[in-house]
CSV table of C-alpha atoms in Angstrom, one decimal:
chain,number,residue,atom,x,y,z
A,1,MET,CA,113.7,100.7,130.2
A,2,HIS,CA,117.3,101.5,130.1
A,3,THR,CA,119.8,102.8,127.5
A,4,ASP,CA,121.3,99.3,127.3
A,5,LEU,CA,118.3,98.3,125.1
A,6,LEU,CA,118.9,101.1,122.8
A,7,TYR,CA,122.6,100.4,122.5
A,8,ASP,CA,121.6,96.9,121.4
A,9,LEU,CA,118.8,97.9,119.1
A,10,LEU,CA,120.9,100.6,117.4
A,11,GLU,CA,124.0,98.4,117.3
A,12,VAL,CA,126.1,100.9,119.2
A,13,ASP,CA,129.2,99.7,121.1
A,14,ARG,CA,128.6,100.7,124.8
A,15,GLN,CA,132.2,101.7,125.0
A,16,ALA,CA,131.5,104.5,122.5
A,17,GLY,CA,129.3,106.1,125.2
A,18,PRO,CA,126.1,108.1,125.2
A,19,ALA,CA,127.4,110.7,122.7
A,20,GLU,CA,127.6,108.0,120.0
A,21,LEU,CA,124.2,106.6,121.1
A,22,LEU,CA,122.6,109.9,120.5
A,23,ARG,CA,124.4,110.6,117.2
A,24,THR,CA,123.4,107.2,115.9
A,25,SER,CA,119.7,107.8,117.1
A,26,ARG,CA,119.4,110.8,114.9
A,27,ALA,CA,119.1,108.7,111.9
A,28,VAL,CA,115.9,107.3,113.2
A,29,HIS,CA,112.8,109.4,113.1
A,30,GLN,CA,112.1,111.1,116.5
A,31,LEU,CA,114.3,108.5,118.4
A,32,PRO,CA,116.7,111.2,119.9
A,33,TYR,CA,114.0,112.4,122.2
A,34,LEU,CA,113.6,109.0,123.8
A,35,VAL,CA,117.5,108.9,124.0
A,36,LEU,CA,117.8,112.2,125.6
A,37,SER,CA,115.0,111.5,128.1
A,38,LEU,CA,116.6,108.3,129.0
A,39,LEU,CA,120.0,109.9,129.5
A,40,ALA,CA,118.5,112.6,131.6
A,41,ARG,CA,116.8,109.9,133.8
A,42,GLU,CA,120.0,108.1,134.2
A,43,GLU,CA,121.7,111.4,135.2
A,44,VAL,CA,124.1,111.4,132.4
A,45,ARG,CA,126.0,114.8,132.3
A,46,MET,CA,124.3,117.0,129.7
A,47,GLY,CA,125.2,120.4,128.4
A,48,GLU,CA,122.7,123.3,127.8
A,49,PRO,CA,122.1,122.6,124.1
A,50,ALA,CA,121.0,119.0,124.8
A,51,ARG,CA,118.9,120.2,127.8
A,52,ALA,CA,117.3,122.8,125.6
A,53,GLU,CA,116.5,120.3,122.9
A,54,LEU,CA,114.9,118.0,125.5
A,55,ARG,CA,112.8,120.8,126.9
A,56,ARG,CA,111.5,121.6,123.5
A,57,ALA,CA,110.7,118.0,122.9
A,58,ARG,CA,108.8,117.8,126.2
A,59,ALA,CA,106.9,121.0,125.3
A,60,ARG,CA,106.1,119.4,121.9
A,61,THR,CA,104.6,116.3,123.5
A,62,GLU,CA,102.6,118.3,126.0
A,63,HIS,CA,101.3,120.5,123.1
A,64,TYR,CA,100.1,117.4,121.2
A,65,ALA,CA,98.4,116.1,124.3
A,66,GLU,CA,96.6,119.5,124.9
A,67,LEU,CA,95.6,119.6,121.3
A,68,ALA,CA,94.1,116.1,121.5
A,69,ARG,CA,92.2,116.9,124.7
A,70,GLY,CA,90.8,120.1,123.4
A,71,LEU,CA,89.8,118.7,119.9
A,72,GLU,CA,88.1,115.7,121.5
A,73,GLN,CA,86.0,117.9,123.7
A,74,SER,CA,85.1,120.3,121.0
A,75,THR,CA,84.8,118.1,118.0
A,76,GLY,CA,84.7,114.4,119.0
A,77,VAL,CA,87.9,113.4,117.3
A,78,ARG,CA,90.2,111.2,119.3
A,79,ALA,CA,93.8,110.3,119.4
A,80,ILE,CA,95.0,107.0,117.9
A,81,ARG,CA,98.3,105.1,118.0
A,82,GLY,CA,101.2,107.5,118.9
A,83,LEU,CA,99.8,109.7,121.7
A,84,ARG,CA,98.0,106.8,123.3
A,85,LEU,CA,101.0,104.5,123.1
A,86,ALA,CA,103.0,107.4,124.8
A,87,GLY,CA,100.7,107.0,127.8
A,88,TYR,CA,102.2,103.7,128.6
A,89,TYR,CA,105.8,104.9,128.8
A,90,PRO,CA,107.2,105.5,132.2
A,91,SER,CA,106.9,109.1,133.6
A,92,GLY,CA,109.5,111.3,132.1
A,93,LEU,CA,110.4,109.2,129.1
A,94,LEU,CA,109.4,110.5,125.7
A,95,ARG,CA,108.0,108.1,123.1
A,96,PRO,CA,109.3,108.9,119.6
A,97,GLN,CA,106.4,110.7,118.1
A,98,GLY,CA,106.6,112.8,115.0
A,99,ASP,CA,102.9,113.7,114.6
A,100,LEU,CA,99.5,113.6,116.3
A,101,GLU,CA,97.2,111.1,114.7
A,102,LEU,CA,93.4,111.6,115.2
A,103,VAL,CA,90.3,109.8,114.0
A,104,ALA,CA,87.1,111.6,113.4
A,105,PRO,CA,83.6,110.0,113.8
A,106,GLY,CA,82.6,111.6,110.5
A,107,GLU,CA,83.5,114.2,107.9
A,108,ALA,CA,81.7,117.0,109.7
A,109,ALA,CA,83.8,116.4,112.9
A,110,LEU,CA,87.0,116.2,110.8
A,111,TRP,CA,86.5,119.6,109.2
A,112,ARG,CA,85.5,121.2,112.5
A,113,ALA,CA,88.8,120.0,113.9
A,114,VAL,CA,90.7,121.2,110.8
A,115,ALA,CA,89.1,124.6,111.0
A,116,ARG,CA,90.0,125.0,114.6
A,117,LEU,CA,93.6,124.0,114.0
A,118,VAL,CA,93.8,126.5,111.1
A,119,ALA,CA,92.4,129.2,113.3
A,120,ASP,CA,94.7,128.5,116.3
A,121,HIS,CA,98.0,127.7,114.6
A,122,PRO,CA,100.2,129.1,111.8
A,123,VAL,CA,99.3,126.2,109.5
A,124,GLU,CA,101.4,126.5,106.3
A,125,GLU,CA,100.4,123.2,104.6
A,126,ILE,CA,97.1,121.4,104.4
A,127,GLY,CA,97.2,118.1,102.5
A,128,VAL,CA,94.0,116.1,101.6
A,129,THR,CA,93.6,112.6,100.4
A,130,VAL,CA,90.3,110.7,99.6
A,131,PHE,CA,90.3,106.9,99.4
A,132,GLY,CA,87.9,104.0,99.7
A,133,GLY,CA,84.8,103.4,97.8
A,134,ARG,CA,81.4,104.1,99.3
A,135,PRO,CA,81.4,105.6,101.8
A,136,ARG,CA,84.4,107.6,100.7
A,137,HIS,CA,87.0,108.5,103.4
A,138,THR,CA,89.0,111.6,103.9
A,139,ALA,CA,92.4,112.2,105.4
A,140,VAL,CA,93.9,115.6,106.2
A,141,THR,CA,97.4,116.5,107.2
A,142,LEU,CA,98.3,120.0,108.7
A,143,ASP,CA,101.9,121.2,109.1
A,144,TRP,CA,103.3,124.3,110.8
A,145,PRO,CA,106.8,125.3,112.0
A,146,ALA,CA,108.2,124.3,115.4
A,147,ALA,CA,109.5,126.8,117.9
A,148,ASP,CA,113.0,126.4,116.3
A,149,PRO,CA,112.2,125.3,112.6
A,150,LEU,CA,115.9,125.2,111.8
A,151,VAL,CA,116.6,122.4,114.4
A,152,ASP,CA,113.2,120.7,115.2
A,153,PRO,CA,110.8,119.0,112.9
A,154,TRP,CA,107.6,120.8,112.1
A,155,TYR,CA,104.3,120.0,113.9
A,156,ARG,CA,102.1,117.7,112.1
A,157,VAL,CA,98.5,116.7,112.9
A,158,GLY,CA,96.8,114.0,110.8
A,159,LEU,CA,93.1,113.5,110.8
A,160,CYS,CA,91.1,110.7,109.1
A,161,THR,CA,87.5,109.6,109.0
A,162,ALA,CA,88.8,105.9,109.1
A,163,ALA,CA,90.6,104.5,112.2
A,164,LEU,CA,92.4,101.9,110.0
A,165,ALA,CA,92.9,102.6,106.3
A,166,GLY,CA,94.1,99.1,105.3
A,167,ASP,CA,96.2,98.7,102.2
A,168,LEU,CA,93.4,99.9,99.9
A,169,ALA,CA,93.4,96.4,98.3
A,170,ALA,CA,93.1,93.1,100.1
A,171,VAL,CA,92.9,94.6,103.6
A,172,PRO,CA,89.9,97.0,103.6
A,173,VAL,CA,89.2,100.2,105.4
A,174,ARG,CA,88.0,99.7,108.9
A,175,PRO,CA,86.3,102.9,110.0
A,176,VAL,CA,86.0,102.1,113.6
A,177,LEU,CA,88.5,100.6,116.2
A,178,VAL,CA,86.8,99.5,119.4
A,179,ALA,CA,88.6,97.5,122.1
A,180,GLU,CA,90.3,98.1,125.4
A,181,ASP,CA,92.8,100.9,125.1
A,182,HIS,CA,96.0,98.8,125.2
A,183,VAL,CA,94.5,96.2,122.7
A,184,GLU,CA,93.6,99.1,120.4
A,185,CYS,CA,97.1,100.3,120.6
A,186,LEU,CA,98.5,96.9,119.6
A,187,ILE,CA,96.1,96.7,116.7
A,188,ALA,CA,97.0,100.2,115.5
A,189,LEU,CA,100.7,99.6,115.8
A,190,ALA,CA,100.2,96.3,113.8
A,191,GLU,CA,98.5,98.3,111.0
A,192,GLU,CA,101.7,100.2,110.5
A,193,GLY,CA,103.2,97.0,109.1
A,194,LEU,CA,100.9,97.5,106.1
A,195,ARG,CA,102.9,100.5,105.0
A,196,ARG,CA,106.4,100.2,106.3
A,197,ALA,CA,108.9,97.8,107.9
A,198,PHE,CA,108.8,97.8,111.7
A,199,GLN,CA,111.6,99.8,113.4
A,200,VAL,CA,113.4,100.3,116.7
A,201,ARG,CA,110.7,102.5,118.1
A,202,ASP,CA,108.1,99.7,117.5
A,203,VAL,CA,110.1,97.3,119.6
A,204,VAL,CA,110.1,99.8,122.5
A,205,ASP,CA,106.3,100.3,122.0
A,206,VAL,CA,105.9,96.5,122.5
A,207,LEU,CA,108.1,96.5,125.5
A,208,MET,CA,105.8,99.0,127.1
A,209,LEU,CA,102.7,97.1,126.0
A,210,ALA,CA,104.1,93.9,127.4
A,211,GLN,CA,103.7,95.2,130.9
A,212,LEU,CA,99.9,95.1,130.6
A,213,PRO,CA,97.4,92.3,130.9
A,214,PHE,CA,96.4,90.8,127.5
A,215,ASP,CA,94.0,87.9,127.2
A,216,PRO,CA,95.8,85.8,124.5
A,217,VAL,CA,92.8,84.2,122.8
A,218,GLU,CA,90.6,87.2,122.9
A,219,THR,CA,93.3,89.6,121.7
A,220,ALA,CA,94.3,87.3,118.9
A,221,ALA,CA,90.7,87.0,117.7
A,222,LEU,CA,90.4,90.8,117.6
A,223,VAL,CA,93.6,91.2,115.8
A,224,ALA,CA,92.4,88.6,113.3
A,225,ALA,CA,89.1,90.3,113.0
A,226,TYR,CA,90.7,93.5,112.0
A,227,ARG,CA,92.7,91.6,109.4
A,228,LEU,CA,96.1,92.1,110.9
A,229,ALA,CA,97.3,88.7,112.0
A,230,PRO,CA,100.4,88.7,109.8
A,231,GLU,CA,101.6,92.1,110.8
A,232,ALA,CA,100.9,91.6,114.5
A,233,ALA,CA,102.9,88.3,114.4
A,234,ALA,CA,105.8,90.0,112.5
A,235,LEU,CA,105.9,92.8,115.0
A,236,LEU,CA,105.9,90.5,118.0
A,237,ASP,CA,108.6,88.2,116.3
A,238,LEU,CA,110.9,91.2,115.9
A,239,ALA,CA,110.3,92.4,119.4
A,240,ALA,CA,110.8,88.9,120.9
A,241,ALA,CA,114.5,89.0,119.6
A,242,HIS,CA,115.2,92.0,121.9
A,243,VAL,CA,112.7,92.2,124.8
A,244,PRO,CA,110.5,89.9,126.9
A,245,LEU,CA,107.0,89.7,125.5
A,246,GLY,CA,105.3,88.9,128.8
A,247,PRO,CA,101.6,88.2,128.1
A,248,LEU,CA,102.1,89.1,124.5
A,249,ALA,CA,103.9,85.8,124.0
A,250,GLY,CA,100.6,84.1,124.6
A,251,VAL,CA,99.0,86.4,122.1
A,252,ARG,CA,101.7,85.5,119.5
A,253,ALA,CA,101.1,81.8,120.0
A,254,ALA,CA,97.4,82.3,119.6
A,255,LEU,CA,97.9,84.2,116.4
A,256,GLU,CA,99.8,81.4,114.7
A,257,PRO,CA,96.8,79.7,113.0
A,258,GLU,CA,95.4,83.1,112.0
A,259,VAL,CA,98.4,84.2,110.0
A,260,GLY,CA,98.0,81.6,107.3
A,261,ALA,CA,94.2,82.0,107.2
A,262,GLU,CA,94.6,85.8,106.7
A,263,PHE,CA,97.1,85.4,103.9
A,264,ARG,CA,94.8,83.0,102.1
A,265,ARG,CA,91.9,85.5,102.5
A,266,ARG,CA,94.0,88.2,101.0
A,267,GLU,CA,95.1,86.1,98.0
A,268,ALA,CA,91.4,85.4,97.4
A,269,ALA,CA,90.2,89.0,97.7
A,270,PRO,CA,88.9,90.5,94.4
A,271,ALA,CA,91.5,93.4,94.4
A,272,ALA,CA,94.3,91.0,95.0
A,273,ARG,CA,93.1,88.6,92.2
A,274,ALA,CA,92.8,91.6,89.9
A,275,GLY,CA,96.4,92.6,90.7
A,276,ARG,CA,95.6,96.1,91.6
A,277,ALA,CA,94.8,98.4,94.5
A,278,ALA,CA,92.3,101.1,94.8
A,279,ARG,CA,94.3,104.3,94.4
A,280,PRO,CA,94.0,107.0,96.9
A,281,ARG,CA,93.5,110.4,95.3
A,282,HIS,CA,95.7,113.2,96.5
A,283,GLY,CA,94.5,116.7,96.3
A,284,VAL,CA,96.4,119.3,94.4
A,285,LEU,CA,96.0,122.6,96.3
A,286,LEU,CA,94.4,125.3,94.1
A,287,ARG,CA,93.8,127.9,96.8
A,288,ARG,CA,93.4,128.4,100.6
A,289,THR,CA,90.1,130.1,101.5
A,290,VAL,CA,88.6,132.1,104.3
A,291,THR,CA,87.1,129.3,106.6
A,292,ARG,CA,83.6,128.5,105.4
A,293,ASP,CA,81.9,128.3,108.8
A,294,ASP,CA,78.6,127.2,107.4
A,295,TRP,CA,80.0,124.1,105.7
A,296,ASP,CA,79.9,120.7,107.5
A,297,GLY,CA,81.7,118.8,104.8
A,298,SER,CA,83.5,118.9,101.4
A,299,ARG,CA,81.8,119.2,98.0
A,300,CYS,CA,83.0,117.4,94.9
A,301,ILE,CA,82.4,119.1,91.5
A,302,PRO,CA,83.1,117.0,88.4
A,303,PHE,CA,85.0,118.6,85.5
A,304,GLU,CA,86.9,117.4,82.4
A,305,HIS,CA,90.3,116.6,84.1
A,306,GLY,CA,88.9,115.1,87.3
A,307,GLU,CA,87.0,116.7,90.2
A,308,LEU,CA,87.2,119.9,92.2
A,309,LEU,CA,87.2,119.1,95.9
A,310,LEU,CA,86.0,122.2,97.8
A,311,THR,CA,86.5,122.1,101.6
A,312,PRO,CA,85.8,124.4,104.4
A,313,VAL,CA,89.4,125.6,104.5
A,314,ALA,CA,90.8,125.1,100.9
A,315,ASP,CA,90.0,124.0,97.4
A,316,TYR,CA,91.8,121.2,95.6
A,317,LEU,CA,91.9,119.3,92.3
A,318,LEU,CA,91.5,115.6,92.4
A,319,PRO,CA,93.0,114.7,89.1
A,320,ALA,CA,91.8,112.0,86.7
A,321,ASP,CA,94.3,109.4,85.9
A,322,GLY,CA,96.7,110.4,83.1
A,323,ALA,CA,95.7,114.2,83.1
A,324,ALA,CA,98.6,116.4,82.1
A,325,ALA,CA,99.8,118.8,84.8
A,326,GLN,CA,99.8,122.2,83.4
A,327,PRO,CA,96.6,122.2,81.2
A,328,ARG,CA,94.8,120.2,84.1
A,329,ASP,CA,95.7,122.8,86.7
A,330,ALA,CA,94.7,125.8,84.4
A,331,ALA,CA,91.4,124.1,83.6
A,332,ALA,CA,90.8,123.4,87.3
A,333,LEU,CA,91.3,127.1,88.2
A,334,ALA,CA,89.0,128.2,85.4
A,335,ALA,CA,86.4,125.7,86.7
A,336,LEU,CA,86.8,127.0,90.2
A,337,HIS,CA,86.2,130.6,89.1
A,338,ALA,CA,83.2,129.5,87.2
A,339,TRP,CA,81.8,127.9,90.3
A,340,ASP,CA,82.5,131.1,92.3
A,341,ALA,CA,80.5,133.0,89.8
A,342,THR,CA,77.5,130.7,89.9
A,343,GLY,CA,77.7,128.7,93.1
């Protein structure tokens, strides 16, 4: 891995030099950290501001790794996608990673992990989303300021009871992801293609994974079983234009018949035929609470404008479709106070 690849991926003229490479990389989420760590490894002259930014980036990565280890030991949640992909990068190189993504084996484990994060960090925002049918799944994001919040992005930890959320339509929720670690990383990376276009950092991730042994037929079968053949093929096609795929070239070839089959399956799926997706429901924060240590899950209370979602750390409104904001929120608070008085 050299800066030459990033000059090409970011379409920066090499004659413009490392300063222009770094400047251009700042338009891409978290990519400056990879550029800075590469420049340091290549012993490019670097002033104190750049060295300080790189030190903070390394500290951020180390903090995420410590959080993941501690939470896995205490609650059973485990890292997925970003942190695990970072483990395949050469020593000293920082993978572009804006957040820590964790999957919980169940709702009780999720809320235990959330409660610990709230207790140990200056968490300012807690977002909640529920999705899926039965069983219902829960996703929580927690944000708190970085050491230098004027310069660095906030810390963000995302926890979910589903390893792969799908597109909430033709690609279903897949609660569990089980495979060899590097195959899991490829599948989790391909899942990103359901929500966004693949980017520069994804090409670099593929380059790192391409150094590992993949069984083409077995890997393609697993990718197809997780309903991600089109996304994995698109990811590998993009990467192949810039980096050698190594054993992943065989995976791409084995995926070819699976791509059309998956598109046909999606077109025939009931949600696709109906022309609508199951909508995730985003919680509207009503209040933070003292941690309810005796709760091992959330509680839903129906009321006229939707549902109250009471959790171990905060209470939310899950609005019904079409409910007007102000009357809805006022009614939700009134219903919450009524529950306090009786519940």
